[in-house]
GROMACS .gro file of C-alpha atoms in nm:
model
  147
    1MET     CA    1  10.305  12.618   1.395
    2ARG     CA    2  10.312  12.831   1.709
    3ILE     CA    3  10.620  12.851   1.932
    4GLU     CA    4  10.421  12.677   2.206
    5ASP     CA    5  10.363  12.383   1.971
    6VAL     CA    6  10.736  12.362   1.896
    7ILE     CA    7  10.823  12.366   2.266
    8GLU     CA    8  10.562  12.099   2.340
    9LEU     CA    9  10.707  11.885   2.062
   10PHE     CA   10  11.056  11.917   2.215
   11TYR     CA   11  10.919  11.817   2.555
   12SER     CA   12  10.738  11.522   2.398
   13ILE     CA   13  11.063  11.405   2.236
   14ASN     CA   14  11.245  11.446   2.568
   15HIS     CA   15  10.984  11.238   2.753
   16LYS     CA   16  11.013  10.964   2.491
   17PHE     CA   17  11.392  10.954   2.529
   18THR     CA   18  11.347  10.929   2.905
   19ALA     CA   19  11.101  10.641   2.863
   20ILE     CA   20  11.338  10.463   2.624
   21GLU     CA   21  11.624  10.497   2.874
   22LYS     CA   22  11.413  10.319   3.137
   23LYS     CA   23  11.347  10.018   2.912
   24SER     CA   24  11.574   9.716   2.899
   25MET     CA   25  11.749   9.626   2.578
   26HIS     CA   26  11.743   9.260   2.479
   27PHE     CA   27  12.046   9.104   2.315
   28THR     CA   28  12.092   8.785   2.115
   29SER     CA   29  12.289   8.643   2.410
   30GLY     CA   30  11.963   8.640   2.607
   31ILE     CA   31  12.094   8.906   2.846
   32SER     CA   32  11.881   9.217   2.901
   33LEU     CA   33  12.060   9.540   2.987
   34THR     CA   34  11.949   9.889   3.079
   35VAL     CA   35  12.041  10.172   2.844
   36HIS     CA   36  12.289  10.296   3.107
   37GLU     CA   37  12.456   9.954   3.118
   38VAL     CA   38  12.475   9.943   2.738
   39HIS     CA   39  12.627  10.290   2.721
   40THR     CA   40  12.880  10.196   2.988
   41ILE     CA   41  12.978   9.893   2.778
   42ASP     CA   42  12.999  10.120   2.474
   43LEU     CA   43  13.234  10.363   2.649
   44ILE     CA   44  13.457  10.085   2.781
   45GLY     CA   45  13.464   9.929   2.433
   46ARG     CA   46  13.569  10.260   2.278
   47ASN     CA   47  13.819  10.340   2.557
   48ASN     CA   48  14.011  10.022   2.637
   49ASN     CA   49  14.206  10.041   2.966
   50ILE     CA   50  13.980  10.319   3.094
   51ASN     CA   51  13.964  10.366   3.470
   52ILE     CA   52  13.663  10.443   3.690
   53THR     CA   53  13.750  10.813   3.722
   54LYS     CA   54  13.770  10.870   3.345
   55LEU     CA   55  13.456  10.664   3.286
   56ALA     CA   56  13.266  10.870   3.545
   57LYS     CA   57  13.382  11.191   3.380
   58LEU     CA   58  13.270  11.073   3.035
   59GLN     CA   59  12.929  10.975   3.171
   60GLY     CA   60  12.885  11.282   3.387
   61ILE     CA   61  12.807  11.076   3.698
   62THR     CA   62  12.984  11.001   4.025
   63LYS     CA   63  13.266  10.750   4.061
   64GLY     CA   64  13.048  10.563   4.310
   65ALA     CA   65  12.768  10.525   4.056
   66VAL     CA   66  13.013  10.406   3.790
   67SER     CA   67  13.171  10.163   4.034
   68GLN     CA   68  12.831  10.010   4.112
   69MET     CA   69  12.750   9.983   3.741
   70VAL     CA   70  13.086   9.821   3.664
   71THR     CA   71  13.034   9.572   3.948
   72LYS     CA   72  12.699   9.470   3.794
   73LEU     CA   73  12.858   9.434   3.452
   74CYS     CA   74  13.140   9.223   3.599
   75GLU     CA   75  12.881   8.998   3.766
   76LYS     CA   76  12.714   8.957   3.425
   77GLN     CA   77  13.059   8.864   3.286
   78LEU     CA   78  13.058   9.155   3.042
   79VAL     CA   79  13.342   9.361   3.191
   80ILE     CA   80  13.678   9.260   3.335
   81LYS     CA   81  13.867   9.462   3.596
   82LYS     CA   82  14.247   9.440   3.583
   83LEU     CA   83  14.532   9.614   3.758
   84SER     CA   84  14.679   9.884   3.539
   85PRO     CA   85  15.009   9.791   3.376
   86GLU     CA   86  15.122  10.148   3.449
   87THR     CA   87  15.039  10.182   3.820
   88GLU     CA   88  14.979   9.920   4.087
   89ASN     CA   89  14.696  10.104   4.262
   90GLU     CA   90  14.476  10.169   3.960
   91VAL     CA   91  14.215   9.936   3.811
   92VAL     CA   92  14.144   9.950   3.439
   93LEU     CA   93  13.845   9.809   3.255
   94HIS     CA   94  13.817   9.582   2.952
   95LEU     CA   95  13.528   9.411   2.782
   96SER     CA   96  13.510   9.035   2.812
   97PRO     CA   97  13.443   8.837   2.493
   98LEU     CA   98  13.072   8.845   2.587
   99GLY     CA   99  13.100   9.221   2.647
  100GLN     CA  100  13.260   9.260   2.303
  101LEU     CA  101  12.963   9.075   2.152
  102HIS     CA  102  12.720   9.319   2.318
  103PHE     CA  103  12.938   9.614   2.215
  104LYS     CA  104  12.928   9.506   1.848
  105GLU     CA  105  12.556   9.432   1.858
  106HIS     CA  106  12.486   9.775   2.007
  107ASP     CA  107  12.710   9.939   1.747
  108ASN     CA  108  12.516   9.763   1.469
  109HIS     CA  109  12.190   9.882   1.627
  110HIS     CA  110  12.317  10.242   1.613
  111LYS     CA  111  12.424  10.201   1.251
  112GLU     CA  112  12.072  10.084   1.163
  113GLU     CA  113  11.921  10.384   1.345
  114TYR     CA  114  12.161  10.625   1.171
  115THR     CA  115  12.073  10.475   0.833
  116LEU     CA  116  11.702  10.522   0.902
  117LEU     CA  117  11.749  10.879   1.025
  118SER     CA  118  11.974  10.957   0.729
  119THR     CA  119  11.695  10.848   0.497
  120TYR     CA  120  11.466  11.107   0.656
  121MET     CA  121  11.735  11.374   0.657
  122GLU     CA  122  11.810  11.322   0.287
  123GLN     CA  123  11.450  11.419   0.209
  124LEU     CA  124  11.508  11.766   0.355
  125SER     CA  125  11.637  12.054   0.152
  126PRO     CA  126  11.973  12.201   0.258
  127LYS     CA  127  11.787  12.505   0.394
  128ASP     CA  128  11.548  12.288   0.598
  129THR     CA  129  11.845  12.089   0.731
  130GLU     CA  130  12.015  12.413   0.834
  131ILE     CA  131  11.699  12.531   1.013
  132LEU     CA  132  11.662  12.196   1.189
  133ILE     CA  133  12.023  12.209   1.309
  134LYS     CA  134  11.973  12.566   1.435
  135MET     CA  135  11.663  12.461   1.628
  136LEU     CA  136  11.831  12.156   1.779
  137LYS     CA  137  12.131  12.367   1.885
  138ALA     CA  138  11.897  12.622   2.042
  139PHE     CA  139  11.716  12.346   2.232
  140ASP     CA  140  12.050  12.197   2.338
  141ASN     CA  141  12.161  12.538   2.472
  142PHE     CA  142  11.825  12.577   2.647
  143LEU     CA  143  11.878  12.244   2.824
  144ASP     CA  144  12.240  12.333   2.908
  145ASN     CA  145  12.112  12.643   3.088
  146LYS     CA  146  11.877  12.427   3.296
  147LEU     CA  147  12.160  12.202   3.419
   0.00000   0.00000   0.00000
């Protein structure tokens, strides 16, 4: 395989991830959410009492963008805003019971994906796994340099 073929394959994978991020995810509750909404729920679920500033930092986006996302999730009754018990001028975020349901469902979805990917990875020799990791790290560094 030529280096050009490898690069084209990486770009193809990147385009597929981008397309997946644009699709809505459908949950058993009947609510459809964007990938960004789901990942926001995931971060809030993993970081109870998180504030907008910390959430924005974790997502690598502006506080304004996070605030808009949180407002949408509050309207869908997935996230609850509360005053911080530590300071009166800070709002912290929690998942509602419905938000917890989506958080758990998303977590199960990831576990299924990891199981499937692990099945493929187990078929590789240790040397092939090492080469794959080297290539992925190189591609990750390549993308870091483009940011």
